[in-house]
Tab-separated table of N, CA and C in Angstrom:
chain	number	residue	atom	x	y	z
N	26	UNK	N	94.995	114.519	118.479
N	26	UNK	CA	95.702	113.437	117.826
N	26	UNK	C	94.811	112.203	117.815
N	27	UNK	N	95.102	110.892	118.304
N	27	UNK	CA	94.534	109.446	118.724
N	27	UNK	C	93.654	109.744	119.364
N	28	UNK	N	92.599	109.191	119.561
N	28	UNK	CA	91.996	108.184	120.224
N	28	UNK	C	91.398	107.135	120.053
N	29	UNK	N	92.631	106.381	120.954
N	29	UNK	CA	92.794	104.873	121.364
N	29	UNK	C	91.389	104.528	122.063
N	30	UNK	N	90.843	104.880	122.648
N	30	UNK	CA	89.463	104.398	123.056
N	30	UNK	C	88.332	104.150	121.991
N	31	UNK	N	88.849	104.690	120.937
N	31	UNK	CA	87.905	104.801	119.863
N	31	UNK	C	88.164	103.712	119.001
N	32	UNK	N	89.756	103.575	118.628
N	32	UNK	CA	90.182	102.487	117.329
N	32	UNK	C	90.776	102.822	116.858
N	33	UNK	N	91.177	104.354	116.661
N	33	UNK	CA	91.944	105.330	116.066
N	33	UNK	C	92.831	105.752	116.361
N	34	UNK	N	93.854	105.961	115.564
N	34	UNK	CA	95.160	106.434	115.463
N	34	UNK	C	95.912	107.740	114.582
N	35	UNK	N	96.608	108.387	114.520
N	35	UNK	CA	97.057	109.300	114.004
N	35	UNK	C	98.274	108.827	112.812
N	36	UNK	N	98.074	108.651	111.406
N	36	UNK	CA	98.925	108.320	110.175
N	36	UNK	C	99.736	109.238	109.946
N	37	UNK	N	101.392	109.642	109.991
N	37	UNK	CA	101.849	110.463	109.650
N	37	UNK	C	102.495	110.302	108.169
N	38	UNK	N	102.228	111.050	107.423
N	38	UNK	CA	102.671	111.077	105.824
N	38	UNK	C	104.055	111.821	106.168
N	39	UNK	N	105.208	110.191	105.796
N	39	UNK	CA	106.451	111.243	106.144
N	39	UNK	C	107.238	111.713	105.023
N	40	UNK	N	106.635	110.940	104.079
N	40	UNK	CA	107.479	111.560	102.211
N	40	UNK	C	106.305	111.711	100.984
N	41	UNK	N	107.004	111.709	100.050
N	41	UNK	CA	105.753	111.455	99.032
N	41	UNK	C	104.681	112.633	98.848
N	42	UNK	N	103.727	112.865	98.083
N	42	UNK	CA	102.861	113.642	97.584
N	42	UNK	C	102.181	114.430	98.674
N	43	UNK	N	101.912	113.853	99.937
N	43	UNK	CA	101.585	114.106	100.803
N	43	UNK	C	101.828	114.862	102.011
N	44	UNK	N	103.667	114.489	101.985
N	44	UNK	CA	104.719	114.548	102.894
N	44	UNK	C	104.042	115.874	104.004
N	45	UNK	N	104.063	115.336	105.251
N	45	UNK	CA	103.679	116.071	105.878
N	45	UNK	C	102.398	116.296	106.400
N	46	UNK	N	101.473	115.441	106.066
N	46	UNK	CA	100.275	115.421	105.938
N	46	UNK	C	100.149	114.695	107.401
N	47	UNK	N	98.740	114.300	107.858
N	47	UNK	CA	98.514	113.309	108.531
N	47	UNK	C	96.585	113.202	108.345
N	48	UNK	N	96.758	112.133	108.523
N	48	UNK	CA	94.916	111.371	108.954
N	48	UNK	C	95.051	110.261	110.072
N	49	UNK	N	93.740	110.432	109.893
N	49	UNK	CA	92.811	109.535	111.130
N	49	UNK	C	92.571	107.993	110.550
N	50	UNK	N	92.743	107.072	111.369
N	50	UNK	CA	92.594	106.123	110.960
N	50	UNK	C	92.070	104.959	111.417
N	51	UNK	N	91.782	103.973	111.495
N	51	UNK	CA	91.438	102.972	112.510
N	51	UNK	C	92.399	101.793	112.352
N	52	UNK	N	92.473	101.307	113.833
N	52	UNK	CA	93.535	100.180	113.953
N	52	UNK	C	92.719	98.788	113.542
N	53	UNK	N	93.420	98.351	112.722
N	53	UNK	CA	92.567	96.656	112.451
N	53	UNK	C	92.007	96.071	113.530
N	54	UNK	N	91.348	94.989	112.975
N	54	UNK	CA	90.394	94.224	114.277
N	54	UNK	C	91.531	93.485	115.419
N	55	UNK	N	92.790	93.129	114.904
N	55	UNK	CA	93.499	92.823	115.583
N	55	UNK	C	93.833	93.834	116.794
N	56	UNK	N	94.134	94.992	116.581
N	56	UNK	CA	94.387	95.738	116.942
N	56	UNK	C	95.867	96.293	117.162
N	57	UNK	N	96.311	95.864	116.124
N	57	UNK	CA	97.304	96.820	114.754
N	57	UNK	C	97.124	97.829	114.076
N	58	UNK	N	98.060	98.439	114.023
N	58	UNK	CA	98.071	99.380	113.080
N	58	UNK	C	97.833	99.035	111.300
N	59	UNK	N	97.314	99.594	110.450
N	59	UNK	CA	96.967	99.211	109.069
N	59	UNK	C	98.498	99.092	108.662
N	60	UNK	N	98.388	98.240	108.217
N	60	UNK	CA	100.111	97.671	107.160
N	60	UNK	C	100.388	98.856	105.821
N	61	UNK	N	99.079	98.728	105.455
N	61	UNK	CA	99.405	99.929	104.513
N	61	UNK	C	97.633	100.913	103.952
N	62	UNK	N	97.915	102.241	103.275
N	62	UNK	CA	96.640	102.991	103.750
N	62	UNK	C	96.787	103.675	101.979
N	63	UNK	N	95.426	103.322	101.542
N	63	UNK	CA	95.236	103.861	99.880
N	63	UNK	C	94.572	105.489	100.538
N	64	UNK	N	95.109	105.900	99.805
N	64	UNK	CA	94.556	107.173	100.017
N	64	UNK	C	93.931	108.340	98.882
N	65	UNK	N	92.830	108.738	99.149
N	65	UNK	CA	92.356	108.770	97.574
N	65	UNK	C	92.630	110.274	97.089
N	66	UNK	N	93.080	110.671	95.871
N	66	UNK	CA	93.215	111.515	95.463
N	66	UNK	C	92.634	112.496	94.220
N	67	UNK	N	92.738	113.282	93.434
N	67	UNK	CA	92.049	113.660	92.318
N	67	UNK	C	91.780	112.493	91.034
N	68	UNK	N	90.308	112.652	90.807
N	68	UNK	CA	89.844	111.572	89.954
N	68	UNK	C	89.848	110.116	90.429
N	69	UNK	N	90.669	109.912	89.684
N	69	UNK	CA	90.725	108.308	89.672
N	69	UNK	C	92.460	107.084	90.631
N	70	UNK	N	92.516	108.358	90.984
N	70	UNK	CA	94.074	108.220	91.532
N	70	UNK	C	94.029	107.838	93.058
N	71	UNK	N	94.740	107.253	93.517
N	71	UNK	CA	95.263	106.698	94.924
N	71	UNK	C	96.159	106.754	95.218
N	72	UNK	N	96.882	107.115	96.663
N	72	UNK	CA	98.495	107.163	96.774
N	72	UNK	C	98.568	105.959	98.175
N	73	UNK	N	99.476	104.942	97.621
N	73	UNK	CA	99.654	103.751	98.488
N	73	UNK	C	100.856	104.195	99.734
N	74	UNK	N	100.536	104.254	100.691
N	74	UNK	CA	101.372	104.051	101.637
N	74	UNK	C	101.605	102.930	102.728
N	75	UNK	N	102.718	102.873	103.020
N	75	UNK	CA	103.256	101.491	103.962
N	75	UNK	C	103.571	102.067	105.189
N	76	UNK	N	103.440	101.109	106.211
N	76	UNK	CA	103.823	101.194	107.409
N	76	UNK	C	105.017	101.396	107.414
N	77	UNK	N	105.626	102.299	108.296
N	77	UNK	CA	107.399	102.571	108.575
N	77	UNK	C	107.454	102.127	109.920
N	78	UNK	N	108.751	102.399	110.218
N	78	UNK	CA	109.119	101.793	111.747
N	78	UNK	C	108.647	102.789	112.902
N	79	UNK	N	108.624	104.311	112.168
N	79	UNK	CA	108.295	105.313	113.891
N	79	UNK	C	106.867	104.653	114.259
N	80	UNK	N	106.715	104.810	115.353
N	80	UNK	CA	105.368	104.896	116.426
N	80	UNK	C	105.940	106.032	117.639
N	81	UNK	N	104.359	106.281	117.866
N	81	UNK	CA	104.555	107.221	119.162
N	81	UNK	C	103.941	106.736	119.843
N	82	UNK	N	103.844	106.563	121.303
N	82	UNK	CA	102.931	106.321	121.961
N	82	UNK	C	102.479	107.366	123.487
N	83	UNK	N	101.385	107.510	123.842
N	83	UNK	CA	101.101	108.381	125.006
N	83	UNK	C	100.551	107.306	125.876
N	84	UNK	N	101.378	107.314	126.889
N	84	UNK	CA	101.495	106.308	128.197
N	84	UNK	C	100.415	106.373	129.018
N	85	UNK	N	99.153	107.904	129.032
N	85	UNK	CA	98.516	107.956	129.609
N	85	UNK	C	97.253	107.635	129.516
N	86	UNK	N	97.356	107.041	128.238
N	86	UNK	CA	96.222	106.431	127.610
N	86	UNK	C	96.434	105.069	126.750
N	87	UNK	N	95.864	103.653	127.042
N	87	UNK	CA	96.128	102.984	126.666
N	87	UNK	C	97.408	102.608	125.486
N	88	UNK	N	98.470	102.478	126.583
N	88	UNK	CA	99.591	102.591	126.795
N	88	UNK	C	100.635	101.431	125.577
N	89	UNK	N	99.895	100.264	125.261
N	89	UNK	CA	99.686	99.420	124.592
N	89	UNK	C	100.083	99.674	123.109
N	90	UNK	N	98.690	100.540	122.846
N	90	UNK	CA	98.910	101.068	121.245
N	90	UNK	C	99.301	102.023	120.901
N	91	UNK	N	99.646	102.698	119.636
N	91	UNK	CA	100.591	103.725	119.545
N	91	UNK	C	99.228	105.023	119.142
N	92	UNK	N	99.475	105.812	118.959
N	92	UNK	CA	98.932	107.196	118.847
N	92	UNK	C	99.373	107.896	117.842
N	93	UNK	N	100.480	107.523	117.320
N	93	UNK	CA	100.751	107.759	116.023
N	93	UNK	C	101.482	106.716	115.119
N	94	UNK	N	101.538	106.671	113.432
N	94	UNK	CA	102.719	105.999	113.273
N	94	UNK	C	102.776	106.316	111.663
N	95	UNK	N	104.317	106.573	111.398
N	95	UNK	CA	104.991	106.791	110.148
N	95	UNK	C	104.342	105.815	109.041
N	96	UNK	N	104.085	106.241	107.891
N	96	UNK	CA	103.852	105.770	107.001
N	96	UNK	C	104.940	106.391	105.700
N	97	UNK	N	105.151	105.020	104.990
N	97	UNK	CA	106.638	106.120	103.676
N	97	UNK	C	105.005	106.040	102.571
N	98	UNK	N	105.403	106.782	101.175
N	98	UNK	CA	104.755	106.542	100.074
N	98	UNK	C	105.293	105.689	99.185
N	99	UNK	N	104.528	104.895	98.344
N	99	UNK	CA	105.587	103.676	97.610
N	99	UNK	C	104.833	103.872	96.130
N	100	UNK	N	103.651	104.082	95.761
N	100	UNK	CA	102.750	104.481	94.255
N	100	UNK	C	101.852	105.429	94.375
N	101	UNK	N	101.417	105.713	93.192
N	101	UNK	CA	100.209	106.540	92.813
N	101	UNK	C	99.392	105.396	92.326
N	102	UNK	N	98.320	104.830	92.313
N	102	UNK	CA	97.617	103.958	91.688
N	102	UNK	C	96.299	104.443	91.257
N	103	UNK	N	95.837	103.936	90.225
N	103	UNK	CA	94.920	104.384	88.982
N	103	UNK	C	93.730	103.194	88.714
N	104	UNK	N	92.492	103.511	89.362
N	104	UNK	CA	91.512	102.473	88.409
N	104	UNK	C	91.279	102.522	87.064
């Protein structure tokens, strides 16, 4: 899954094109989770996802940040 020692976190795709999916990700410099994650798809396409409310967290490792967290889908976006 995470590792929090690294910056990284586990994105769970909980609807949308994806649903079910998950990636790797890195937590902002703050050390937040990304608000929201473009994700790139065939051609020219992107699928926007937002932060949701789940988080997980594993207590045995920097206990602080989460190790996982829900993301919904909200577009497909197109350059």
């Amino acid at each position: 899954m995470a590792n929090s020692a690294t910056g990284t976190y586990t994105a769970k795709l909980t609807d949308g094109p994806l649903q079910g999916k998950t990636v790797t990700t890195q937590f902002l410099e703050s050390g937040d989770p990304r608000p929201r994650l473009e994700i790139p798809a065939d051609g020219n396409k992107r699928y926007l996802y937002l932060r949701g409310s789940g988080l997980e967290f594993d207590s045995s490792t920097s206990p602080a940040r989460p190790t996982a967290v829900d993301y919904r889908y909200i577009e497909a976006l197109f350059d």
